[in-house]
Amino acid sequence: MPKLLLIDDEPALADFVAQAAKMCGFLPAVTRTDQEFRDKFRESRPQMVTIDLGMPGMDGVELLRFLADEAFKEPVLIISGFDRRILESAFRLGLTLGLQMVGPLEKPTRLEDIEAILNNLRPTLVQ
């Protein structure tokens, strides 16, 4: 099963995304802080990540730069409550940084939307 690392400070949404990932054949790991995300990423490099742009004490754009610095070439999905224009700007920044961006999805997100993305990507991921 491909590993999916996600970061979100909202426990209910993080658990929702993790459950959807399990149903789609992923092995999810939930993180709630920037440092926890970075530590888990380095400890066990995932095949996909999902990030929230709005987190207390950090900026999701910092995580995009972190992933680019780590030469992460796997899919990056943004799930965030920010305005659509901000999500699109972050998406374009990720592409500019050389990341494989997918989505983005606005909060609240629907299970069908998450499943569609995950089911489409899972067969392409190296395990």
PDB file of C-alpha atoms in Angstrom:
ATOM      1  CA  MET A   1       0.000   0.000   0.000  1.00  0.00           C
ATOM      2  CA  PRO A   2       1.395   3.427  -0.884  1.00  0.00           C
ATOM      3  CA  LYS A   3       2.057   5.706   2.092  1.00  0.00           C
ATOM      4  CA  LEU A   4       0.158   8.992   2.281  1.00  0.00           C
ATOM      5  CA  LEU A   5       1.381  11.634   4.712  1.00  0.00           C
ATOM      6  CA  LEU A   6      -1.099  14.345   5.584  1.00  0.00           C
ATOM      7  CA  ILE A   7      -1.010  17.460   7.690  1.00  0.00           C
ATOM      8  CA  ASP A   8      -4.076  19.228   9.029  1.00  0.00           C
ATOM      9  CA  ASP A   9      -4.719  20.892  12.373  1.00  0.00           C
ATOM     10  CA  GLU A  10      -8.436  20.022  12.260  1.00  0.00           C
ATOM     11  CA  PRO A  11      -8.685  16.497  13.757  1.00  0.00           C
ATOM     12  CA  ALA A  12     -12.076  15.723  12.194  1.00  0.00           C
ATOM     13  CA  LEU A  13     -10.927  16.604   8.682  1.00  0.00           C
ATOM     14  CA  ALA A  14      -7.590  14.855   9.110  1.00  0.00           C
ATOM     15  CA  ASP A  15      -9.376  11.681  10.219  1.00  0.00           C
ATOM     16  CA  PHE A  16     -11.870  12.031   7.339  1.00  0.00           C
ATOM     17  CA  VAL A  17      -9.057  12.253   4.765  1.00  0.00           C
ATOM     18  CA  ALA A  18      -7.151   9.405   6.429  1.00  0.00           C
ATOM     19  CA  GLN A  19     -10.245   7.190   6.336  1.00  0.00           C
ATOM     20  CA  ALA A  20     -10.829   8.014   2.659  1.00  0.00           C
ATOM     21  CA  ALA A  21      -7.181   7.183   1.943  1.00  0.00           C
ATOM     22  CA  LYS A  22      -7.538   3.794   3.670  1.00  0.00           C
ATOM     23  CA  MET A  23     -10.654   3.023   1.624  1.00  0.00           C
ATOM     24  CA  CYS A  24      -8.681   3.840  -1.539  1.00  0.00           C
ATOM     25  CA  GLY A  25      -5.800   1.521  -0.660  1.00  0.00           C
ATOM     26  CA  PHE A  26      -3.353   3.931   0.988  1.00  0.00           C
ATOM     27  CA  LEU A  27      -1.563   3.668   4.301  1.00  0.00           C
ATOM     28  CA  PRO A  28      -2.187   7.130   5.829  1.00  0.00           C
ATOM     29  CA  ALA A  29      -0.155   8.892   8.503  1.00  0.00           C
ATOM     30  CA  VAL A  30      -1.694  11.988  10.115  1.00  0.00           C
ATOM     31  CA  THR A  31       0.380  14.896  11.390  1.00  0.00           C
ATOM     32  CA  ARG A  32      -0.832  18.085  13.041  1.00  0.00           C
ATOM     33  CA  THR A  33       2.290  20.281  13.136  1.00  0.00           C
ATOM     34  CA  ASP A  34       4.948  21.417  10.731  1.00  0.00           C
ATOM     35  CA  GLN A  35       7.762  19.725  12.672  1.00  0.00           C
ATOM     36  CA  GLU A  36       5.854  16.455  13.022  1.00  0.00           C
ATOM     37  CA  PHE A  37       5.214  16.472   9.247  1.00  0.00           C
ATOM     38  CA  ARG A  38       8.890  17.078   8.454  1.00  0.00           C
ATOM     39  CA  ASP A  39      10.048  14.397  10.911  1.00  0.00           C
ATOM     40  CA  LYS A  40       7.644  11.756   9.565  1.00  0.00           C
ATOM     41  CA  PHE A  41       8.486  12.701   5.990  1.00  0.00           C
ATOM     42  CA  ARG A  42      12.199  12.164   6.585  1.00  0.00           C
ATOM     43  CA  GLU A  43      11.628   9.048   8.699  1.00  0.00           C
ATOM     44  CA  SER A  44       9.495   7.238   6.129  1.00  0.00           C
ATOM     45  CA  ARG A  45       9.289   8.967   2.761  1.00  0.00           C
ATOM     46  CA  PRO A  46       5.669   8.778   1.530  1.00  0.00           C
ATOM     47  CA  GLN A  47       4.399   8.195  -1.993  1.00  0.00           C
ATOM     48  CA  MET A  48       1.932  11.106  -1.655  1.00  0.00           C
ATOM     49  CA  VAL A  49       1.236  14.039   0.655  1.00  0.00           C
ATOM     50  CA  THR A  50      -1.780  16.195   1.399  1.00  0.00           C
ATOM     51  CA  ILE A  51      -1.316  19.587   3.002  1.00  0.00           C
ATOM     52  CA  ASP A  52      -3.479  22.276   4.529  1.00  0.00           C
ATOM     53  CA  LEU A  53      -2.284  25.802   3.707  1.00  0.00           C
ATOM     54  CA  GLY A  54      -3.631  27.405   6.875  1.00  0.00           C
ATOM     55  CA  MET A  55      -1.989  26.008   9.980  1.00  0.00           C
ATOM     56  CA  PRO A  56      -1.269  27.753  13.295  1.00  0.00           C
ATOM     57  CA  GLY A  57       2.320  28.955  13.459  1.00  0.00           C
ATOM     58  CA  MET A  58       3.209  28.037   9.888  1.00  0.00           C
ATOM     59  CA  ASP A  59       2.415  28.665   6.277  1.00  0.00           C
ATOM     60  CA  GLY A  60       1.592  25.829   3.874  1.00  0.00           C
ATOM     61  CA  VAL A  61       3.812  27.521   1.313  1.00  0.00           C
ATOM     62  CA  GLU A  62       6.744  26.697   3.624  1.00  0.00           C
ATOM     63  CA  LEU A  63       5.820  23.021   3.291  1.00  0.00           C
ATOM     64  CA  LEU A  64       5.766  23.308  -0.501  1.00  0.00           C
ATOM     65  CA  ARG A  65       9.292  24.721  -0.356  1.00  0.00           C
ATOM     66  CA  PHE A  66      10.330  21.961   2.064  1.00  0.00           C
ATOM     67  CA  LEU A  67       9.026  19.305  -0.333  1.00  0.00           C
ATOM     68  CA  ALA A  68      10.843  20.930  -3.247  1.00  0.00           C
ATOM     69  CA  ASP A  69      14.076  21.087  -1.212  1.00  0.00           C
ATOM     70  CA  GLU A  70      13.641  17.364  -0.463  1.00  0.00           C
ATOM     71  CA  ALA A  71      13.295  16.702  -4.236  1.00  0.00           C
ATOM     72  CA  PHE A  72       9.861  15.139  -3.657  1.00  0.00           C
ATOM     73  CA  LYS A  73       8.535  14.020  -7.054  1.00  0.00           C
ATOM     74  CA  GLU A  74       5.323  12.330  -5.920  1.00  0.00           C
ATOM     75  CA  PRO A  75       1.808  13.885  -5.868  1.00  0.00           C
ATOM     76  CA  VAL A  76       1.043  16.807  -3.557  1.00  0.00           C
ATOM     77  CA  LEU A  77      -2.629  17.516  -2.852  1.00  0.00           C
ATOM     78  CA  ILE A  78      -3.709  20.768  -1.216  1.00  0.00           C
ATOM     79  CA  ILE A  79      -6.905  20.577   0.859  1.00  0.00           C
ATOM     80  CA  SER A  80      -7.601  23.953   2.427  1.00  0.00           C
ATOM     81  CA  GLY A  81     -10.293  26.377   3.489  1.00  0.00           C
ATOM     82  CA  PHE A  82      -8.628  29.348   1.825  1.00  0.00           C
ATOM     83  CA  ASP A  83     -10.239  31.222  -1.046  1.00  0.00           C
ATOM     84  CA  ARG A  84     -10.030  29.459  -4.421  1.00  0.00           C
ATOM     85  CA  ARG A  85      -7.638  32.126  -5.783  1.00  0.00           C
ATOM     86  CA  ILE A  86      -5.178  31.457  -2.960  1.00  0.00           C
ATOM     87  CA  LEU A  87      -5.416  27.711  -3.573  1.00  0.00           C
ATOM     88  CA  GLU A  88      -4.716  28.239  -7.277  1.00  0.00           C
ATOM     89  CA  SER A  89      -1.739  30.493  -6.468  1.00  0.00           C
ATOM     90  CA  ALA A  90      -0.284  27.879  -4.109  1.00  0.00           C
ATOM     91  CA  PHE A  91      -0.897  25.218  -6.765  1.00  0.00           C
ATOM     92  CA  ARG A  92       1.000  27.269  -9.371  1.00  0.00           C
ATOM     93  CA  LEU A  93       3.822  27.911  -6.901  1.00  0.00           C
ATOM     94  CA  GLY A  94       4.113  24.160  -6.320  1.00  0.00           C
ATOM     95  CA  LEU A  95       4.356  23.582 -10.067  1.00  0.00           C
ATOM     96  CA  THR A  96       7.002  26.302 -10.347  1.00  0.00           C
ATOM     97  CA  LEU A  97       8.967  24.585  -7.560  1.00  0.00           C
ATOM     98  CA  GLY A  98       8.898  21.358  -9.592  1.00  0.00           C
ATOM     99  CA  LEU A  99       6.283  19.537  -7.511  1.00  0.00           C
ATOM    100  CA  GLN A 100       3.665  17.192  -8.954  1.00  0.00           C
ATOM    101  CA  MET A 101       0.590  19.113  -7.842  1.00  0.00           C
ATOM    102  CA  VAL A 102      -2.925  17.615  -7.871  1.00  0.00           C
ATOM    103  CA  GLY A 103      -6.239  19.143  -6.865  1.00  0.00           C
ATOM    104  CA  PRO A 104      -6.554  21.529  -5.055  1.00  0.00           C
ATOM    105  CA  LEU A 105      -9.656  20.806  -2.996  1.00  0.00           C
ATOM    106  CA  GLU A 106     -11.553  23.397  -0.980  1.00  0.00           C
ATOM    107  CA  LYS A 107     -12.804  22.721   2.541  1.00  0.00           C
ATOM    108  CA  PRO A 108     -15.288  21.434   3.253  1.00  0.00           C
ATOM    109  CA  THR A 109     -14.424  18.750   0.749  1.00  0.00           C
ATOM    110  CA  ARG A 110     -16.564  15.871  -0.411  1.00  0.00           C
ATOM    111  CA  LEU A 111     -15.618  12.232  -0.032  1.00  0.00           C
ATOM    112  CA  GLU A 112     -16.271  11.652  -3.748  1.00  0.00           C
ATOM    113  CA  ASP A 113     -13.719  14.319  -4.705  1.00  0.00           C
ATOM    114  CA  ILE A 114     -11.000  12.878  -2.469  1.00  0.00           C
ATOM    115  CA  GLU A 115     -11.729   9.328  -3.632  1.00  0.00           C
ATOM    116  CA  ALA A 116     -11.605  10.345  -7.299  1.00  0.00           C
ATOM    117  CA  ILE A 117      -8.137  11.861  -6.900  1.00  0.00           C
ATOM    118  CA  LEU A 118      -6.752   9.026  -4.754  1.00  0.00           C
ATOM    119  CA  ASN A 119      -8.191   6.231  -6.903  1.00  0.00           C
ATOM    120  CA  ASN A 120      -6.792   7.881 -10.015  1.00  0.00           C
ATOM    121  CA  LEU A 121      -3.301   8.285  -8.534  1.00  0.00           C
ATOM    122  CA  ARG A 122      -2.840   5.060  -6.580  1.00  0.00           C
ATOM    123  CA  PRO A 123      -2.010   2.831  -9.588  1.00  0.00           C
ATOM    124  CA  THR A 124       0.729   5.274 -10.688  1.00  0.00           C
ATOM    125  CA  LEU A 125       2.593   5.324  -7.371  1.00  0.00           C
ATOM    126  CA  VAL A 126       5.738   3.300  -6.753  1.00  0.00           C
ATOM    127  CA  GLN A 127       5.443   1.322  -3.534  1.00  0.00           C
TER     128      GLN A 127
END
